[in-house]
PDB file of C-alpha atoms in Angstrom:
ATOM      1  CA  MET Y   1      61.289 -73.286 -23.443  1.00 77.00           C
ATOM      2  CA  GLU Y   2      63.539 -71.183 -21.584  1.00 77.00           C
ATOM      3  CA  ASP Y   3      65.659 -74.211 -20.296  1.00 86.00           C
ATOM      4  CA  MET Y   4      65.902 -75.280 -24.276  1.00 92.00           C
ATOM      5  CA  THR Y   5      69.146 -75.258 -26.120  1.00 94.00           C
ATOM      6  CA  TYR Y   6      69.141 -73.399 -29.316  1.00 94.00           C
ATOM      7  CA  GLU Y   7      69.933 -76.993 -31.239  1.00 95.00           C
ATOM      8  CA  LYS Y   8      66.882 -78.634 -29.502  1.00 96.00           C
ATOM      9  CA  ALA Y   9      64.933 -75.957 -30.190  1.00 96.00           C
ATOM     10  CA  ILE Y  10      66.028 -76.188 -34.375  1.00 97.00           C
ATOM     11  CA  THR Y  11      65.588 -79.754 -34.199  1.00 97.00           C
ATOM     12  CA  ARG Y  12      61.799 -79.714 -32.909  1.00 97.00           C
ATOM     13  CA  LEU Y  13      61.424 -76.525 -35.370  1.00 97.00           C
ATOM     14  CA  GLU Y  14      62.401 -79.092 -37.975  1.00 97.00           C
ATOM     15  CA  GLU Y  15      59.999 -81.998 -36.984  1.00 97.00           C
ATOM     16  CA  ILE Y  16      57.262 -79.548 -37.083  1.00 97.00           C
ATOM     17  CA  VAL Y  17      58.072 -78.248 -40.381  1.00 97.00           C
ATOM     18  CA  ALA Y  18      58.374 -82.086 -41.951  1.00 96.00           C
ATOM     19  CA  LYS Y  19      54.590 -82.672 -39.743  1.00 96.00           C
ATOM     20  CA  LEU Y  20      52.892 -79.723 -41.342  1.00 96.00           C
ATOM     21  CA  GLU Y  21      54.341 -80.603 -44.617  1.00 95.00           C
ATOM     22  CA  SER Y  22      52.974 -83.730 -44.870  1.00 95.00           C
ATOM     23  CA  ASN Y  23      49.407 -82.722 -44.736  1.00 90.00           C
ATOM     24  CA  GLU Y  24      48.576 -86.203 -42.694  1.00 93.00           C
ATOM     25  CA  ILE Y  25      47.728 -84.301 -39.491  1.00 94.00           C
ATOM     26  CA  PRO Y  26      44.250 -82.992 -38.633  1.00 95.00           C
ATOM     27  CA  LEU Y  27      43.552 -79.119 -38.970  1.00 94.00           C
ATOM     28  CA  GLU Y  28      43.313 -78.578 -35.090  1.00 95.00           C
ATOM     29  CA  ASP Y  29      46.328 -80.519 -34.519  1.00 96.00           C
ATOM     30  CA  SER Y  30      48.251 -78.481 -37.673  1.00 96.00           C
ATOM     31  CA  LEU Y  31      47.139 -75.097 -35.971  1.00 97.00           C
ATOM     32  CA  ALA Y  32      48.803 -76.200 -32.606  1.00 97.00           C
ATOM     33  CA  LEU Y  33      51.669 -77.140 -34.124  1.00 97.00           C
ATOM     34  CA  PHE Y  34      51.890 -74.010 -36.140  1.00 97.00           C
ATOM     35  CA  GLN Y  35      51.893 -71.983 -33.202  1.00 98.00           C
ATOM     36  CA  GLU Y  36      54.367 -73.790 -31.280  1.00 97.00           C
ATOM     37  CA  GLY Y  37      56.827 -73.189 -34.419  1.00 97.00           C
ATOM     38  CA  ILE Y  38      55.982 -69.542 -34.011  1.00 97.00           C
ATOM     39  CA  GLU Y  39      57.115 -69.769 -30.666  1.00 97.00           C
ATOM     40  CA  LEU Y  40      60.038 -71.464 -31.600  1.00 97.00           C
ATOM     41  CA  SER Y  41      60.967 -69.434 -34.087  1.00 97.00           C
ATOM     42  CA  GLN Y  42      60.582 -66.671 -32.043  1.00 97.00           C
ATOM     43  CA  TYR Y  43      63.051 -67.780 -29.184  1.00 96.00           C
ATOM     44  CA  CYS Y  44      65.850 -69.148 -31.676  1.00 96.00           C
ATOM     45  CA  ASP Y  45      65.769 -65.400 -33.281  1.00 97.00           C
ATOM     46  CA  ASN Y  46      66.209 -64.023 -29.589  1.00 95.00           C
ATOM     47  CA  LYS Y  47      68.974 -66.574 -28.876  1.00 94.00           C
ATOM     48  CA  LEU Y  48      70.876 -65.380 -32.024  1.00 95.00           C
ATOM     49  CA  LYS Y  49      70.458 -61.954 -31.516  1.00 95.00           C
ATOM     50  CA  ASN Y  50      71.719 -62.411 -27.938  1.00 92.00           C
ATOM     51  CA  ILE Y  51      75.130 -64.210 -28.845  1.00 91.00           C
ATOM     52  CA  GLN Y  52      75.290 -61.739 -31.665  1.00 89.00           C
ATOM     53  CA  GLU Y  53      75.694 -58.819 -29.167  1.00 87.00           C
ATOM     54  CA  LYS Y  54      77.823 -60.997 -26.883  1.00 84.00           C
ATOM     55  CA  VAL Y  55      79.981 -61.410 -30.384  1.00 84.00           C
ATOM     56  CA  ALA Y  56      79.911 -57.418 -30.478  1.00 82.00           C
ATOM     57  CA  GLN Y  57      80.994 -56.858 -26.999  1.00 78.00           C
ATOM     58  CA  ILE Y  58      84.165 -59.151 -27.871  1.00 78.00           C
ATOM     59  CA  TYR Y  59      85.256 -57.567 -30.614  1.00 76.00           C
ATOM     60  CA  GLU Y  60      85.051 -54.297 -31.034  1.00 73.00           C
ATOM     61  CA  ASN Y  61      86.372 -51.787 -33.546  1.00 63.00           C
ATOM     62  CA  GLY Y  62      88.338 -55.170 -34.925  1.00 67.00           C
ATOM     63  CA  GLN Y  63      90.014 -55.192 -31.503  1.00 72.00           C
ATOM     64  CA  LEU Y  64      89.310 -58.573 -29.478  1.00 68.00           C
ATOM     65  CA  LYS Y  65      87.852 -57.051 -25.789  1.00 67.00           C
ATOM     66  CA  ASP Y  66      88.135 -59.024 -22.415  1.00 63.00           C
ATOM     67  CA  PHE Y  67      84.280 -60.360 -21.761  1.00 58.00           C
ATOM     68  CA  GLN Y  68      82.937 -60.685 -18.773  1.00 61.00           C
ATOM     69  CA  SER Y  69      80.101 -63.307 -19.303  1.00 58.00           C
ATOM     70  CA  GLU Y  70      76.960 -62.486 -17.240  1.00 57.00           C
ATOM     71  CA  GLU Y  71      75.521 -65.843 -17.007  1.00 51.00           C
TER      72      GLU Y  71
END
């Protein structure tokens, strides 16, 4: 999952939600999808927190700073 983009993770999460809401899949499959959804949700949350930290480094005290990417 680490090489997955945020956008792909959100798309997959939306697919999972749609399947779970359809009530047309077996309980065991629902549980597996639910677990995958939780993992994707945590992944997306971490990605957003990382971006927020980078933005805070760039824009501090109302002033733009030079930003050195660590990637």
